[in-house]
Amino acid sequence: MQQEQKSELTRQTILNESFKLFYEKGFKTTSVDKIMKATNLSKGAFYHHYKNKRELGLAVISLKVQKRVFDGMITPLYKSGDAVDILKSTFLDRLKSFPIYDKQHGCPMNNFINEIGDMEIAYQAALKKIIEEWKAALIQLIERGKSEGSIKSNVHSQAAAVYLISAFEGIRGIRKLYDDDLILDEYISGLSLYLDQIKK
């Protein structure tokens, strides 16, 4: 049992340090050697848990990135209450809550999409899965808002969901270029206006 716990701790250490390095330095430029140096583990420990960097990348996307998006952007959409208020709190409060570290490095999922989303089908599928589940949660919430009378009935749910995701991911990337939050504040004002426009 103790060996199993040690093995799991090693696996978590590799995952956590890899996520951090991929986030800060990029996936392509982060080698297995750099990961092992950051973890103070041997290459043998790495290859005991992962066949190669590709497998590790998929694990980071499915276990670290997906959890982050689910916790911050998908799970809150299933709360009870006014649909527009839920959209506002999920998107606007999330943006306002990011520490400077996250603002400087952007969205981990978006970084992966921009860097390796076109490299191979396995990466595309793992990243697309997150987007599709986020999109489905938004569509469900918007449809609920329409049926409950809090969102205008002529709002195209699929289009609104794609717009909300794309705009949010876009501003996360753009904010990396700036030293302050002015661009973020302007986006928040624009998003607030859009959400007020779809409100019934």
Coordinates of C-alpha atoms in Angstrom, one line a residue:
M1 CA 0.0 0.0 0.0
Q2 CA 2.8 2.4 0.9
Q3 CA 4.5 1.7 -2.5
E4 CA 1.2 2.5 -4.3
Q5 CA 0.9 5.8 -2.4
K6 CA 4.5 6.7 -3.3
S7 CA 3.9 5.8 -6.9
E8 CA 0.7 8.0 -7.0
L9 CA 2.6 10.9 -5.3
T10 CA 5.3 10.6 -8.0
R11 CA 2.7 10.6 -10.8
Q12 CA 1.0 13.7 -9.3
T13 CA 4.3 15.5 -8.9
I14 CA 5.1 14.9 -12.6
L15 CA 1.6 16.0 -13.6
N16 CA 1.7 19.2 -11.5
E17 CA 5.2 20.2 -12.6
S18 CA 4.5 19.4 -16.2
F19 CA 1.3 21.5 -16.2
K20 CA 3.2 24.4 -14.6
L21 CA 6.1 24.2 -17.2
F22 CA 3.7 23.8 -20.1
Y23 CA 1.7 26.8 -18.9
E24 CA 4.8 29.0 -18.3
K25 CA 7.2 27.9 -21.1
G26 CA 5.0 26.1 -23.6
F27 CA 4.5 22.5 -24.5
K28 CA 6.9 22.2 -27.4
T29 CA 9.9 23.8 -25.6
T30 CA 9.4 21.8 -22.4
S31 CA 11.5 18.6 -22.7
V32 CA 11.3 15.5 -20.5
D33 CA 14.7 16.5 -19.1
K34 CA 13.4 19.9 -18.0
I35 CA 10.4 18.2 -16.3
M36 CA 12.6 15.8 -14.5
K37 CA 14.9 18.6 -13.4
A38 CA 11.9 20.5 -12.0
T39 CA 10.6 17.4 -10.2
N40 CA 14.0 16.2 -8.9
L41 CA 13.0 12.7 -10.1
S42 CA 14.8 10.3 -12.4
K43 CA 13.9 9.6 -16.0
G44 CA 13.1 6.1 -14.9
A45 CA 10.4 7.5 -12.7
F46 CA 9.0 9.4 -15.7
Y47 CA 8.9 6.4 -18.0
H48 CA 7.4 4.2 -15.3
H49 CA 4.3 6.4 -15.5
Y50 CA 4.3 7.7 -19.1
K51 CA 5.5 6.2 -22.3
N52 CA 6.5 9.5 -23.7
K53 CA 5.9 13.3 -23.6
R54 CA 2.8 12.9 -25.9
E55 CA 1.1 10.6 -23.4
L56 CA 2.0 13.0 -20.6
G57 CA 0.6 15.9 -22.6
L58 CA -2.7 14.1 -23.0
A59 CA -2.8 13.3 -19.3
V60 CA -2.2 17.0 -18.5
I61 CA -5.0 18.1 -20.8
S62 CA -7.5 15.5 -19.5
L63 CA -6.6 15.6 -15.8
K64 CA -5.4 19.2 -15.1
V65 CA -6.7 21.4 -17.9
Q66 CA -10.1 19.8 -18.1
K67 CA -10.6 20.0 -14.3
R68 CA -9.7 23.6 -14.3
V69 CA -12.2 24.5 -17.0
F70 CA -14.9 22.3 -15.4
D71 CA -14.5 23.8 -11.9
G72 CA -14.3 27.4 -13.1
M73 CA -16.5 27.6 -16.2
I74 CA -18.8 24.5 -16.6
T75 CA -20.0 23.4 -13.2
P76 CA -21.2 26.9 -12.2
L77 CA -23.5 26.9 -15.3
Y78 CA -25.6 24.1 -13.7
K79 CA -26.5 26.1 -10.6
S80 CA -30.1 27.1 -10.1
G81 CA -31.2 30.6 -10.5
D82 CA -31.6 33.3 -13.1
A83 CA -29.8 32.2 -16.3
V84 CA -28.4 35.6 -17.2
D85 CA -27.2 36.2 -13.6
I86 CA -25.4 32.8 -13.8
L87 CA -23.8 33.7 -17.1
K88 CA -22.6 37.0 -15.6
S89 CA -21.3 35.5 -12.4
T90 CA -19.5 32.6 -14.3
F91 CA -17.8 34.8 -16.9
L92 CA -17.3 38.1 -15.2
D93 CA -16.5 37.0 -11.7
R94 CA -14.1 34.4 -13.1
L95 CA -12.2 37.0 -15.1
K96 CA -12.1 39.4 -12.1
S97 CA -10.8 36.6 -9.8
F98 CA -7.7 35.6 -11.8
P99 CA -4.4 36.4 -10.1
I100 CA -1.7 38.3 -12.0
Y101 CA 0.1 35.1 -12.7
D102 CA -2.9 33.7 -14.7
K103 CA -3.4 37.1 -16.5
Q104 CA 0.2 37.1 -17.6
H105 CA 0.1 33.5 -18.8
G106 CA -3.4 33.3 -20.3
C107 CA -5.7 30.3 -20.4
P108 CA -3.9 26.9 -20.2
M109 CA -6.5 25.3 -22.6
N110 CA -6.2 28.2 -25.1
N111 CA -2.4 28.0 -24.9
F112 CA -2.6 24.3 -25.7
I113 CA -5.1 24.9 -28.6
N114 CA -2.8 27.6 -30.1
E115 CA 0.4 25.6 -29.7
I116 CA -0.5 22.0 -30.4
G117 CA -4.2 21.9 -31.4
D118 CA -3.2 21.2 -35.0
M119 CA -0.5 18.7 -34.3
E120 CA -2.4 15.5 -34.1
I121 CA -5.9 14.0 -33.7
A122 CA -5.4 12.9 -30.1
Y123 CA -4.6 16.4 -28.9
Q124 CA -7.5 17.8 -31.0
A125 CA -10.0 15.3 -29.6
A126 CA -8.9 15.9 -25.9
L127 CA -9.2 19.7 -26.3
K128 CA -12.3 19.6 -28.4
K129 CA -14.0 17.4 -25.7
I130 CA -13.6 20.2 -23.2
I131 CA -14.9 22.8 -25.6
E132 CA -17.9 20.7 -26.5
E133 CA -18.9 20.0 -22.9
W134 CA -18.5 23.7 -22.1
K135 CA -20.6 24.6 -25.2
A136 CA -23.3 22.0 -24.2
A137 CA -23.6 23.4 -20.7
L138 CA -24.0 26.9 -22.0
I139 CA -26.6 25.8 -24.6
Q140 CA -28.6 24.1 -21.8
L141 CA -28.5 27.1 -19.6
I142 CA -29.5 29.5 -22.4
E143 CA -32.3 27.2 -23.4
R144 CA -33.5 27.1 -19.8
G145 CA -33.3 30.9 -19.6
K146 CA -35.5 31.1 -22.7
S147 CA -38.1 28.7 -21.4
E148 CA -38.2 30.4 -18.0
G149 CA -38.5 33.9 -19.7
S150 CA -35.2 35.4 -18.5
I151 CA -33.5 35.3 -22.0
K152 CA -35.1 36.5 -25.2
S153 CA -36.7 33.7 -27.2
N154 CA -34.9 34.8 -30.5
V155 CA -31.4 34.2 -29.1
H156 CA -29.7 31.5 -31.0
S157 CA -28.4 29.3 -28.2
Q158 CA -25.6 27.5 -30.1
A159 CA -24.3 30.8 -31.6
A160 CA -24.4 32.5 -28.3
A161 CA -22.5 29.6 -26.6
V162 CA -19.8 29.7 -29.2
Y163 CA -19.5 33.5 -29.0
L164 CA -19.2 33.4 -25.2
I165 CA -16.5 30.8 -25.3
S166 CA -14.6 32.4 -28.1
A167 CA -14.7 35.9 -26.7
F168 CA -13.6 34.7 -23.2
E169 CA -10.7 32.6 -24.6
G170 CA -9.7 35.5 -26.9
I171 CA -9.5 38.1 -24.1
R172 CA -7.5 35.6 -22.0
G173 CA -4.9 35.5 -24.8
I174 CA -4.9 39.2 -25.5
R175 CA -4.5 40.1 -21.8
K176 CA -1.0 38.5 -22.0
L177 CA 0.2 41.4 -24.1
Y178 CA -0.6 44.1 -21.6
D179 CA 0.8 45.2 -18.2
D180 CA -2.5 46.3 -16.8
D181 CA -6.2 45.3 -16.8
L182 CA -7.5 48.1 -18.9
I183 CA -8.1 45.8 -21.9
L184 CA -9.8 43.3 -19.5
D185 CA -12.0 46.0 -18.1
E186 CA -13.1 47.1 -21.6
Y187 CA -13.9 43.5 -22.4
I188 CA -15.9 43.1 -19.2
S189 CA -17.9 46.2 -20.1
G190 CA -18.6 44.8 -23.6
L191 CA -19.6 41.4 -22.2
S192 CA -21.9 43.0 -19.6
L193 CA -23.6 44.9 -22.4
Y194 CA -24.1 41.8 -24.5
L195 CA -25.6 39.8 -21.6
D196 CA -28.0 42.7 -20.9
Q197 CA -29.0 42.7 -24.6
I198 CA -30.0 39.0 -24.5
K199 CA -31.9 39.4 -21.3
K200 CA -35.6 39.6 -21.6

